[in-house]
XYZ file of C-alpha atoms in Angstrom:
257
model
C -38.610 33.334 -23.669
C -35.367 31.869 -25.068
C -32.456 34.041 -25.358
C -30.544 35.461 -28.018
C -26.497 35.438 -28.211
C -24.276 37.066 -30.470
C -23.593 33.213 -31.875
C -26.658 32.728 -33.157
C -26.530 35.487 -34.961
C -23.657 34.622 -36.284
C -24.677 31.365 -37.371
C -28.462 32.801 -38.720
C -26.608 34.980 -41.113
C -23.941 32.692 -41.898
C -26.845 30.148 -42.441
C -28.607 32.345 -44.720
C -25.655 33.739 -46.803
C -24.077 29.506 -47.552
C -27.762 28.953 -48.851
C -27.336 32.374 -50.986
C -24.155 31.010 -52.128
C -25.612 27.707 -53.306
C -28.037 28.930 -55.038
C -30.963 27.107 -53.095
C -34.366 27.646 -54.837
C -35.720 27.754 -51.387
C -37.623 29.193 -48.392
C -35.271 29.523 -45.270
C -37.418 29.333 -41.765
C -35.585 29.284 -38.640
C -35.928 30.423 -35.033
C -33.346 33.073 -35.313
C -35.539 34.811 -38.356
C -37.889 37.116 -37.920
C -39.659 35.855 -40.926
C -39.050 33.802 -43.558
C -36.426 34.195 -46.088
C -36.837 33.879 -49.578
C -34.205 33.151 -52.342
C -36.656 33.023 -54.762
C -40.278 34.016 -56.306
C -41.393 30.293 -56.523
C -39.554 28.467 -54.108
C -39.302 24.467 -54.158
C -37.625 23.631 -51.221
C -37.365 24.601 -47.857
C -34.716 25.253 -45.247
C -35.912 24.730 -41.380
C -33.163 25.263 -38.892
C -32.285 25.831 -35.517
C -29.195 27.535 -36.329
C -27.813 26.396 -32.424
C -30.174 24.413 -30.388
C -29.248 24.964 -26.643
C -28.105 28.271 -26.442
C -28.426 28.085 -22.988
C -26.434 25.423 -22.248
C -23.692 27.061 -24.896
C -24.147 30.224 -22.751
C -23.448 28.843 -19.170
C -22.292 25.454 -18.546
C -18.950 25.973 -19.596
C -19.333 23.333 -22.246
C -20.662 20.759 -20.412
C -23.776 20.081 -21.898
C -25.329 19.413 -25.485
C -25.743 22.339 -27.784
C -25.702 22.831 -31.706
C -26.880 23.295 -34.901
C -30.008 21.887 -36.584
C -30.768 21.682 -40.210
C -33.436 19.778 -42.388
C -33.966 20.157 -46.223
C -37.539 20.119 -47.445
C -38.641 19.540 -51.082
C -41.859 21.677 -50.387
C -41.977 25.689 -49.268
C -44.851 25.013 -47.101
C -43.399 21.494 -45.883
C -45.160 18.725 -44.080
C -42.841 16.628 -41.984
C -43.076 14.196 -44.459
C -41.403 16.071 -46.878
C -37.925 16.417 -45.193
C -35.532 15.191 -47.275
C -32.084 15.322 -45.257
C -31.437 16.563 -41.309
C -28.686 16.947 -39.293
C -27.201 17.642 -35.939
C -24.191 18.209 -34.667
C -23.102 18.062 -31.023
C -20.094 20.597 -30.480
C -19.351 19.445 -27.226
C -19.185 15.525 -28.057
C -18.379 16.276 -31.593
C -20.713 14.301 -32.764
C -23.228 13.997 -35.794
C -26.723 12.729 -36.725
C -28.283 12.797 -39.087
C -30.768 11.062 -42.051
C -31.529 10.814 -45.632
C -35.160 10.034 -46.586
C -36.016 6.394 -47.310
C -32.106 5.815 -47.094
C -31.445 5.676 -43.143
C -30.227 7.068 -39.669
C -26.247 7.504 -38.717
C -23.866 9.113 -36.138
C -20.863 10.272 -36.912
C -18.665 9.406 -33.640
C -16.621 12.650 -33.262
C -16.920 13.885 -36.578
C -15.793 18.017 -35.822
C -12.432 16.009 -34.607
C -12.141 14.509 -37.917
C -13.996 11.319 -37.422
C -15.840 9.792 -40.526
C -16.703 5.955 -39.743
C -20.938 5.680 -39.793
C -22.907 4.076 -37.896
C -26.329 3.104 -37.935
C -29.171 4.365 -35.784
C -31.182 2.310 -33.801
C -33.810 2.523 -31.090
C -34.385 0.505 -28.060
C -37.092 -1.445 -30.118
C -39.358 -0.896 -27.088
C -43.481 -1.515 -27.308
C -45.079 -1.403 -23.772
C -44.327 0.781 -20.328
C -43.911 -2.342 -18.219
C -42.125 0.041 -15.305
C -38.616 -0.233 -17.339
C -38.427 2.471 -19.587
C -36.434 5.130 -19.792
C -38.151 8.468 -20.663
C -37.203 12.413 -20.775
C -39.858 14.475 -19.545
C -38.917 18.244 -20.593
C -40.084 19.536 -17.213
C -39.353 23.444 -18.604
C -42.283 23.193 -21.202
C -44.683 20.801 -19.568
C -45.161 23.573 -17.020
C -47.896 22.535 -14.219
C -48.218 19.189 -16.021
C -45.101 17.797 -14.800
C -46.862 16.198 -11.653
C -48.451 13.387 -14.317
C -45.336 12.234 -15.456
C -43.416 12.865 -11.798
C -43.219 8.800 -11.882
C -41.005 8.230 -15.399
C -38.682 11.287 -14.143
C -38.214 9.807 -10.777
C -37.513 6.287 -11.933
C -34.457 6.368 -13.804
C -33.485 10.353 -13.577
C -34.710 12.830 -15.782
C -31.924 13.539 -18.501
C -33.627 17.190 -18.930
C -30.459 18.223 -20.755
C -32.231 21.210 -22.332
C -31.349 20.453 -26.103
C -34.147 19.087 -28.200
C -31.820 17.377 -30.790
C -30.124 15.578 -27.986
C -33.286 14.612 -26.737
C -34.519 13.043 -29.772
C -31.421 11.286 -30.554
C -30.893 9.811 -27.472
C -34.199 8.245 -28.531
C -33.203 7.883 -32.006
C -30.068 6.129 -30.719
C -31.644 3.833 -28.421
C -30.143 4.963 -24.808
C -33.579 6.439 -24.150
C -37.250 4.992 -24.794
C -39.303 8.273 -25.021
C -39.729 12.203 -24.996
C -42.206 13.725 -24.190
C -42.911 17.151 -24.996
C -45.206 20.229 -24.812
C -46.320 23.671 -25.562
C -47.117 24.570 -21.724
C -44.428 26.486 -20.282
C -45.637 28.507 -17.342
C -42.005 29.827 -16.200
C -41.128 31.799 -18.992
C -44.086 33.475 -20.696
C -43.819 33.719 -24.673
C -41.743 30.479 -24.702
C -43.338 28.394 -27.008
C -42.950 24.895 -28.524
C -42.525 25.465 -32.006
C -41.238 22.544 -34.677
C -37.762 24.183 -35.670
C -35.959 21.079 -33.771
C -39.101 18.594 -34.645
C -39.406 19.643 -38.518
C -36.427 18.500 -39.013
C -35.485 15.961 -36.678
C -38.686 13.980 -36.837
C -36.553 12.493 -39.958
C -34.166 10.966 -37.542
C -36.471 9.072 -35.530
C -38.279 7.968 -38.705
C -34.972 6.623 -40.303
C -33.225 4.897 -37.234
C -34.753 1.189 -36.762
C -36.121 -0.322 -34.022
C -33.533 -2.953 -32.081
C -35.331 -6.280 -32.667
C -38.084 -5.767 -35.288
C -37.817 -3.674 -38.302
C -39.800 -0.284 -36.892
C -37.954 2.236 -35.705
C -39.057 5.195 -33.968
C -41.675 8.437 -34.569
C -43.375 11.558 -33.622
C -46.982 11.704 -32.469
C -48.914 14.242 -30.907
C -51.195 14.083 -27.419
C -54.084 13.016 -29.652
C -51.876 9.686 -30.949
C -51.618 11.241 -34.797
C -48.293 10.703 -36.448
C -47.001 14.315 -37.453
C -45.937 12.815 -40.452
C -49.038 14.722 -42.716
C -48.806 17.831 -40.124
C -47.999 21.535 -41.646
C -44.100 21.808 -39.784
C -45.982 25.445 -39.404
C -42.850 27.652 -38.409
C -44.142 30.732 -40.662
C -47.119 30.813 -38.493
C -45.573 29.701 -35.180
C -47.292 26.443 -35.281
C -47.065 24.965 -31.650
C -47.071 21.004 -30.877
C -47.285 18.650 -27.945
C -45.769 15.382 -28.416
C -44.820 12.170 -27.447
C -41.141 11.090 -29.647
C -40.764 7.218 -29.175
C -38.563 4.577 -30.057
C -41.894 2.832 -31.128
C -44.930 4.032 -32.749
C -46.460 1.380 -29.768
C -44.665 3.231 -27.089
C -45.159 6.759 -28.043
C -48.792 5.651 -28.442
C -48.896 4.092 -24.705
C -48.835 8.026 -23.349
C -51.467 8.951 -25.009
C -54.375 6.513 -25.166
């Protein structure tokens, strides 16, 4: 399955302690925990984190490719995806942040671990059809033996399998890419499983950033074509998804009707 490094850890317990220290009235689910963590008996929010998203790439391509931290802030202990409130990510090799406020938008941060602060806004491609143009991800590692059906959007424009879900979703987010699709089917690496603790929260960002050209911007649906927006985020029970993250609700739905 994935590995584990002495950073993340570090950054599980330093993620756990800063919400100790603000005195969350929360529920803290992440991949690094064993189990939930609770600050207190009646929770009202919830924490969901990937406390550093990539680890492989962190581990071995001498900082080359995407890798960081994840967090989204839920006002529910049991949260829907509807009920994150905030999410970020931050990109320690660019520098650069993401991240979205409920109902208030989508914005990077150029360079903001090197001190920048100008925002801007997110924005998808806008893109409704596959008309042979688009540019789509395909994470080859957990789509396992069903990688041959989607051989033809990998080959077309390269596959930017950069194995780091938040980049992923906000290259879609930010328009350079049109979709991502993703699964719970890896066959490589057995116990590796697609749970939500990059999707809880980053389903925000997609939902925040606008669409280039018309006023919808982008979203999560599963294989079926339901928005996760009413799912259970489910990482207490290891809650497993596959999905289709598009710049369009019309586009992610084109993969799966």
């Amino acid at each position: 399955g994935d590995i584990q490094t002495r950073g993340d850890v570090a950054s599980r317990d330093a993620l756990v302690q800063r919400c100790k220290k603000l005195g969350l009235d929360a529920i803290i689910y992440s991949e690094e925990l064993k189990k939930p963590v609770n600050l207190s008996q009646s929770p009202r929010y919830a924490v969901i984190a990937d406390e550093w998203d990539g680890t492989d790439n962190h581990k071995y391509s001498n900082n080359e490719l995407p890798n960081g931290p994840i967090i989204g802030i839920a006002d529910s202990p049991n949260p829907r995806f509807s009920d994150v409130a905030a999410c970020g990510f931050v990109n320690v090799v660019s520098g650069n942040l993401y991240y979205a406020v409920r109902e208030q938008g989508a914005w990077l941060v150029p360079r903001y671990l090197y001190g920048g602060t100008k925002k801007e806004p997110l924005q998808t491609s806008g893109k409704t059809n596959l008309d042979g143009e688009e540019r789509v991800i395909a994470d080859t590692i957990m789509l396992g033996n069903l990688v041959p059906h989607f051989l033809d959007y990998v080959i077309s424009f390269g596959n930017v399998q950069a194995k780091s879900y938040a980049a992923h979703l906000a290259l879609v987010a930010s328009g350079g890419y049109d979709a991502f699709v993703g699964a719970d089917n890896c066959t490589t690496a057995p116990g590796k499983r697609r749970t939500a603790e990059e999707l809880g929260p980053l389903y925000l960002l997609l939902r925040e950033a606008k669409g280039k050209g018309n006023k919808v911007g982008g979203t999560i649906l599963d294989w079926n074509g339901n928005d996760l927006d009413n799912e259970l985020i489910g990482l207490g029970e290891k809650k497993v998804f596959h999905f289709v993250a598009g710049a369009t609700p019309q586009i992610a739905r084109e993969f799966v009707v």
